[in-house]
Amino acid sequence: MRRNILIRIGYILIIPLLLMAIFTLASTGFSFASSYIVLSQTMLPLVMAFGVSFTFVVGIFEMSVGAQVILSAVVGGILCRYLGFPGLVIGAVGTGLLCGAAMGAVYRFLKIPTMVISLGMLMLFEVIAQALTKGSGYVSLESEISSMGTPPYNFVIAGIAGVLFYIIFHKTKFGHGIRALGCNDYVAVNLGLNNNKLKFKTYLIGGMFYGIAGILSICYAGSISAKMDLGSLSMMFPPIISVLIGLQLKNIVNVFPVTILIGAYSVTVLASGMIAVGLPAPMQDFVTGIFMLVVMIISTNSAKLGKLFDRRKLLNRLNKAAE
Amino acid sequence: ARPADGGGQETPAAGSDAAEETDGGASFSVGFLDQSGEAPPVVRMREIIRGVVESAGGELICDTSNEDSAEAQVNACEKLISAGVKGIIMTPMADSILPSIISMCEENGVYLAITFRNIGDEDVAKIVEASEYYAGNCYEDEEMAGYNVMSDAFEKNPDIKQVALIALAVGDNTSDARVAGIQKACAENGAEVVAEVRDIQQASDATEAVQNFVAAYPELDCIAVASCYENSAITALPEAIKGTGLTADDICIVSCDGGSDMTKLFDYGYAISVGGGHLEIDRGATAVMLVNAIQGNPLGTPAHISIPYMYFGSVEDVGDYATYVEGEIPIWTQDEIRENLLISQNSALAPEDVISYIQNYSLDDLRTRHADLAG
Amino acid sequence: MKNSGAKAKTIKNGLPFIGLISVIVILEIASGGQLLTSRNISTLVNEVFVLMIGASAMVFLMAQGNLDLSMMANLAVSCVLAVKAAQVNPLLAIPVGIGVGTGIGAVNGVINAKCKIDSFITTIGMSFVLTGLVTILLDNQGSIAGPMEMLSWNSTELRIVVLACVAAVGYILFEYSKLGKYCKAIGSCEEAARQSGVNVDKVKIITFMITGGISGLLAFFSILRTGTATSSVATNTMFNILIAVLLGGVSITGGSTSKFRAAILGSFTMAFLAVGMTICNVDTTIQQLIRGAILIGIVYLTYDRRGIAIIK
Amino acid sequence: MEKKDVILTVNGMDKSFGATKALKNVGIEIYRNEIHGLIGENGSGKSTLSSIIAGMQKCDEGTMEYCGRPYGPANIFEAEKAGIAMVGQEQNTLEDISVAENIFIGKEERFQSGPIVNSGKMNREARTVLDGLGLGKIKAEEQLKHYDFEQRKLVEIARALYDRPELMIVDETSTALSKYGREILYRTINGLRDQNKAVLFISHDIVEIMAVCDRVTILRDGEIVCTLPKEQYDSHTMKQYMVGREIEENYYRTDYENRLTDEVALRAEHINTEVLKDVSLELHYGEILGIGGLTDCGMHELGQVLFGLRRPVAGSVCTGDGTPLKNPSVALKKKIAYISKNRDKEALMLSSTILENICLPSLDKLKKGLLVTPGAEKAFALKYADLLSVKMDRITQNVMYLSGGNKQKVAVAKWLGTDADIYIFDCPTRGIDVGVQSDIYDLLERLRKKKKAILMISEELPEVIGMSDRILILKDGSLTAEIGRSKNTTENTLIHYII
Ligand SMILES: Nc1ncnc2c1ncn2[C@@H]1O[C@H](COP(=O)(O)OP(=O)(O)OP(=O)(O)O)[C@@H](O)[C@H]1O
Ligand SMILES: Nc1ncnc2c1ncn2[C@@H]1O[C@H](COP(=O)(O)OP(=O)(O)OP(=O)(O)O)[C@@H](O)[C@H]1O
Ligand SMILES: [Mg+2]
Ligand SMILES: [Mg+2]
């Protein structure tokens, strides 16, 4: 039994280890020693991915991830000027919650598709962040406070988020509810679950994680810039890829925050590794796309590949029996 | 002389003089293919154009739907023409879109002025320059800027061997030209560009880039910024380098882009060359060129104005830059514009005077002109 | 009883049009009558061209519950190769553009249908690949120019004809042909469609090839208008196409409530907004605010919730 | 008889869905210590009534009294708290979560300490419930998708039973169960009755109703016709009350002739899958071939293999002319029809209209040139909906809102429309009322006479015996017997081979 678990853990570590091995061999500078830096870079997409996973699991299309993170960071940064670090936390997390509540309310009361909500609200969030940063276009922090975005503090913040995520996703009634709703919402509602309430909470909790991600994001570099014209969209890709990988790995080890971490870590290793081997930028895009597709194809079809293997065994057995 | 009425008539000579500044309502409008967002340089570039246009009694219409693609730029021009503008200021994404745009302009009697660019394609240049509605262009030698900034760095520190690059996405002319200049300087000095990161959107991306550079190339000597959408990303570099445990003695920063917040770069210490400051003047000069053309006083047939690049090498320079370029004071006051740049307002001006006034622009020029304003 | 039901139905069916019409009326008034002038026809046509043709193809995919976010990256790649072909012979641009586009669409289709990867992921992944590929194909140049003569092929009349054809063919295919009905069936319940003898994989691949081919066609028209292929990928246009279809009232889950008119109504609403707000010289930040509010507002008013137990 | 103790009274209940009046002034009394049967035609309102009692929806008009107190649950949890639980006819389980989570969905707070749900405790509790039902094979922590149709239904029964309900409603559940499952079900409801509790039992199987229920209430078009005590049971009159007209008693085939041709329609050779072991069979034109067995014997899988839905590991399926059946679209071209047992997820597009469902496989037939006109579609759909007397508001109604039996009729109608030559029907009369059942048997017979080939997979042995020219029995994936048509075949003969 114990052995079994070790094997499973080994199994889910394959992707990041493989990537690190490749890049260590292919470049001079990159080595397993770089993993600490990479891990530190992983914290931001990781916390965003926590938020994304709720909406993803429950079947909501959510594209305003980046806009919510930016808006939270902007508000947090502004409050930080008056109240210091607590202001940052209250501002960012509060804004995240407000964003989530706003989206949830739109879903609940206007009854429109989630994709529309996410794109419409994304535009509004961008405008608000823009209005709040009018003048400089960005909000910056004093460097003592922004050190909260560097190790070990960012590990602590992400760690708290991770524990929170684990409890909410795996251990609460809400977590059970959204997983049920994600399987088949029609049946779940028939069984008495309240779709509107659960989706509202999903948006709310997603927003909370985007708020935490907002803290990490503004601390990490000391400043955050507002984006317009859907410019915040691209921020959603790393967390989404992380969640996808995490979901696949979750079938092997059912601890979602850990498998998301591995997903996010793989994505970050890939990005750093490509820089380390000196790939020109267009090639970096190209490889990222290919990586994403290949990982998805292999992981989605691995069960099928396994079946093919079983099939072969069965055939052999049949052939033997025939002889 | 009074601001002219550019509307209604379609000949280039339309209402070169007279026409009252109507009660509040503008007498003509100018379209500008703007960048989206409210980043400070973007706002300053927009405002200097607005300053020129409004000094001449016009109104500015901005369009931000044009950043997406070449086709979006053509569409944006068409939209602005529909909105009734008399002139368009743009930075074309590719030379080849200019023939279609200039023919639209000709059909509707709208002037075109190009900012930040030269027309490199000779066939295109021939077609465009033959048009009476092409007012001209303002440009900088970007490759030279990249080369100069990088060479300066080598002068201060000949030991630079490994350079990491931060630039805009491949395809952006300015950034590409500066990269070419940087690479040329590196090649001449026996250094190598070992890694690159492009299309940085947030300060956090820059921090991440630095960490990755350092992790991959422990021997790295220099981070060269050809261009970046976000000044805040450039100013995040020193902190990021410190965060990796290295100091200015290990890695220097070279940037062709910059602003007053670059003091952080200088505080960081060590061989740094920052160039910048041309953004406002280039946009402003293009607006001057266009407005004069609309009012029947073209600066050339067409005009080509080369804008001097502004280099600053010390904290003082940066401080002055903050005061005179980025501060409250515009690079040209309304009075200066009327007095020295708009022929319709000061008939004593000759086109050459206007151009030389523009090209006289430098930090020293600003210090002398605006010392009293800075007070 | 029956009568009032029928009336309610007509009102519900009319609502999407009311959205578009009110946008036009408000902008016409706000611009002091400048919106609907003859000069603007060509502006509108050009603004709506990419949106509507793209949306017309996208609506087939969305009826299946799929989407293609790689259309504009596909366009960029097709455009580069079409320009390279045009340098040999301008006429080659059409087959090469459409061919490349369709080929890329087929790759999307195979990954989605055969490898069972969600279309959102498939096409995001592909758009990364293609974005890299454009620059690689351009050999790190920002752009390459096509033959100048192609610019003279461009005309508003041609575009109007093409628009009309795409709308007509799209409408007929979507509402009256097997393809359209199969797409809706797949969106409604994929397994049931398969068990009714629909070759689901084939239909999906064909639809992706259509959106791909349409990207190629748009690439050709982009060359006519700009004379060039650039490395920029029109990500915003991509999302505007998506927004147009959503604005028209198609839900991303697809199914039998999907209507082709969504593509037309949505893209015209978007185009009128874009042109109208520029004419009215609305501040660009406010423009985005208005767009967001209109998207939510119009969908709220016009979304057909009949037969949808739970909105996704 | 002694005075009965009333547990639930329903008075003057009305319920409409748009123009449809599903219930009209319904009144019913259910006693403790009884199993109360509820029968009626498809769409007569049985499920509507029972789902209102179970708190799944609200009535428009009317009152309920439960244990002597007014009762009106706002949702399913309130009903359950009060002691009323229901096993619905549709599949109401979630595949991607564990068995335990399915059993305790919405009731996680019972295992909560603070905000945290103790899943270990939940699994242990689920284990106890499952063991109580004799479902040792089902693991509490395993995802439900690893279990088959019947086992999922049994999990639903476990869920309903967990709270030891005072009144349990069982809506058309037995058709989803094999003999084994039914025995568990009967044991359960008999147990409840013996504990002085009550059961409301809905089924279309009159024989079953007569055997199981102590009293039976008959619904017709949303109105109560009468309630009969056990002494007055008579299948003929009960059917008449349901349908409102005289119907033939004997609706199976009456002839004992053999198949009409020897021409092979479909040939399967040495089929092996995870379940099936070396199954070979030939289906001929002009015959009804019945397949019988337990639900997990592989017979449903066999249907899928024959339609090209599932690729066998070894072996081949081809039509009489030798075309291999690779996938369902080839099958459709070869004029083969197939109805899955899993009606809601596979046989029908629930969120599409009746029209779209019926026309989908026949589009090739309907199109003129390249296009399909709406007029032609409508006429076609109406024709086949009428043929099976689907009870609906209009042809463009969503299938989702039809009653269970009427959904099944739509699934049959859609394939009749294709004019297929070969029909593979997996449990074709599932949930269909007696009146329409006899129509369907009639139809099968007519198809047979037209020399079509029919393969009927069914758990209802009387149906298999009554209709088939030949019967194949599957057991644990292998064919164990082939039985020709004869007067002497009885259920017991078959059961002998099945178990
Ligand atoms: N949600 C709904 N919306 C519209 N009509 C409905 C809805 N639910 C039930 N109906 C209609 O109400 C009537 C009664 O349906 P109900 O499901 O109660 O019948 P039933 O007796 O259970 O039939 P069956 O034996 O086929 O299950 C049917 O005509 C059905 O179409
Ligand atoms: N609120 C609702 N929303 C959507 N659909 C509903 C709703 N209520 C009931 N239905 C549908 O209406 C139908 C009611 O009939 P139901 O399924 O209960 O029939 P049944 O009697 O259980 O089936 P059978 O006839 O096979 O015994 C169901 O199929 C259900 O899907
Ligand atoms: Mg029912
Ligand atoms: Mg029923």
Tab-separated table of N, CA and C in Angstrom, chain D residues 173-210:
chain	number	residue	atom	x	y	z
D	173	THR	N	-38.791	2.030	-11.071
D	173	THR	CA	-37.397	1.670	-10.859
D	173	THR	C	-37.126	0.252	-11.321
D	174	SER	N	-38.136	-0.588	-11.224
D	174	SER	CA	-37.852	-1.994	-11.483
D	174	SER	C	-37.409	-2.262	-12.915
D	175	THR	N	-37.863	-1.439	-13.876
D	175	THR	CA	-37.417	-1.703	-15.254
D	175	THR	C	-35.933	-1.459	-15.427
D	176	ALA	N	-35.346	-0.738	-14.500
D	176	ALA	CA	-33.906	-0.505	-14.625
D	176	ALA	C	-33.119	-1.620	-13.957
D	177	LEU	N	-33.829	-2.521	-13.314
D	177	LEU	CA	-33.147	-3.537	-12.525
D	177	LEU	C	-33.337	-4.923	-13.134
D	178	SER	N	-32.343	-5.734	-12.919
D	178	SER	CA	-32.484	-7.125	-13.334
D	178	SER	C	-33.146	-7.881	-12.183
D	179	LYS	N	-33.271	-9.162	-12.370
D	179	LYS	CA	-33.929	-9.980	-11.348
D	179	LYS	C	-33.252	-9.812	-9.989
D	180	TYR	N	-31.943	-9.787	-10.048
D	180	TYR	CA	-31.157	-9.676	-8.820
D	180	TYR	C	-31.480	-8.370	-8.099
D	181	GLY	N	-31.464	-7.282	-8.886
D	181	GLY	CA	-31.735	-5.976	-8.309
D	181	GLY	C	-33.158	-5.885	-7.801
D	182	ARG	N	-34.059	-6.459	-8.571
D	182	ARG	CA	-35.455	-6.398	-8.153
D	182	ARG	C	-35.659	-7.096	-6.826
D	183	GLU	N	-34.966	-8.189	-6.650
D	183	GLU	CA	-35.128	-8.885	-5.381
D	183	GLU	C	-34.691	-8.008	-4.218
D	184	ILE	N	-33.589	-7.295	-4.432
D	184	ILE	CA	-33.148	-6.373	-3.383
D	184	ILE	C	-34.222	-5.330	-3.127
D	185	LEU	N	-34.781	-4.816	-4.229
D	185	LEU	CA	-35.805	-3.787	-4.101
D	185	LEU	C	-37.021	-4.314	-3.340
D	186	TYR	N	-37.490	-5.482	-3.737
D	186	TYR	CA	-38.686	-6.031	-3.081
D	186	TYR	C	-38.418	-6.289	-1.597
D	187	ARG	N	-37.237	-6.830	-1.343
D	187	ARG	CA	-36.892	-7.094	0.041
D	187	ARG	C	-36.939	-5.786	0.836
D	188	THR	N	-36.405	-4.753	0.227
D	188	THR	CA	-36.352	-3.462	0.907
D	188	THR	C	-37.742	-2.937	1.207
D	189	ILE	N	-38.620	-2.930	0.190
D	189	ILE	CA	-39.917	-2.308	0.438
D	189	ILE	C	-40.776	-3.174	1.343
D	190	ASN	N	-40.629	-4.459	1.208
D	190	ASN	CA	-41.369	-5.316	2.145
D	190	ASN	C	-40.907	-5.082	3.561
D	191	GLY	N	-39.597	-4.900	3.698
D	191	GLY	CA	-39.048	-4.611	5.014
D	191	GLY	C	-39.648	-3.339	5.585
D	192	LEU	N	-39.741	-2.317	4.755
D	192	LEU	CA	-40.308	-1.046	5.217
D	192	LEU	C	-41.753	-1.242	5.680
D	193	ARG	N	-42.506	-1.960	4.878
D	193	ARG	CA	-43.889	-2.181	5.254
D	193	ARG	C	-43.970	-2.876	6.608
D	194	ASP	N	-43.087	-3.854	6.769
D	194	ASP	CA	-43.144	-4.615	8.004
D	194	ASP	C	-42.753	-3.775	9.215
D	195	GLN	N	-42.016	-2.676	8.939
D	195	GLN	CA	-41.684	-1.794	10.062
D	195	GLN	C	-42.750	-0.716	10.246
D	196	ASN	N	-43.941	-0.980	9.724
D	196	ASN	CA	-45.056	-0.049	9.862
D	196	ASN	C	-44.800	1.265	9.133
D	197	LYS	N	-44.060	1.161	8.038
D	197	LYS	CA	-43.851	2.347	7.215
D	197	LYS	C	-44.629	2.171	5.927
D	198	ALA	N	-44.468	3.112	4.998
D	198	ALA	CA	-45.275	3.035	3.782
D	198	ALA	C	-44.425	3.191	2.538
D	199	VAL	N	-44.929	2.661	1.433
D	199	VAL	CA	-44.226	2.756	0.158
D	199	VAL	C	-45.227	3.126	-0.928
D	200	LEU	N	-44.829	4.102	-1.780
D	200	LEU	CA	-45.640	4.399	-2.964
D	200	LEU	C	-44.872	3.838	-4.151
D	201	PHE	N	-45.491	2.901	-4.841
D	201	PHE	CA	-44.746	2.126	-5.826
D	201	PHE	C	-45.340	2.337	-7.223
D	202	ILE	N	-44.526	2.856	-8.144
D	202	ILE	CA	-45.019	3.131	-9.501
D	202	ILE	C	-44.399	2.137	-10.473
D	203	SER	N	-45.238	1.545	-11.297
D	203	SER	CA	-44.708	0.625	-12.304
D	203	SER	C	-45.714	0.488	-13.430
D	204	HIS	N	-45.216	0.103	-14.593
D	204	HIS	CA	-46.117	-0.175	-15.706
D	204	HIS	C	-46.384	-1.664	-15.827
D	205	ASP	N	-45.758	-2.428	-14.960
D	205	ASP	CA	-45.881	-3.872	-15.044
D	205	ASP	C	-47.018	-4.312	-14.108
D	206	ILE	N	-48.181	-4.591	-14.703
D	206	ILE	CA	-49.370	-4.896	-13.901
D	206	ILE	C	-49.138	-6.127	-13.034
D	207	VAL	N	-48.446	-7.094	-13.611
D	207	VAL	CA	-48.209	-8.321	-12.862
D	207	VAL	C	-47.403	-8.012	-11.602
D	208	GLU	N	-46.396	-7.202	-11.803
D	208	GLU	CA	-45.559	-6.810	-10.673
D	208	GLU	C	-46.388	-6.049	-9.647
D	209	ILE	N	-47.161	-5.106	-10.116
D	209	ILE	CA	-48.000	-4.299	-9.219
D	209	ILE	C	-48.905	-5.211	-8.400
D	210	MET	N	-49.518	-6.167	-9.090
D	210	MET	CA	-50.461	-7.039	-8.389
D	210	MET	C	-49.748	-7.886	-7.350
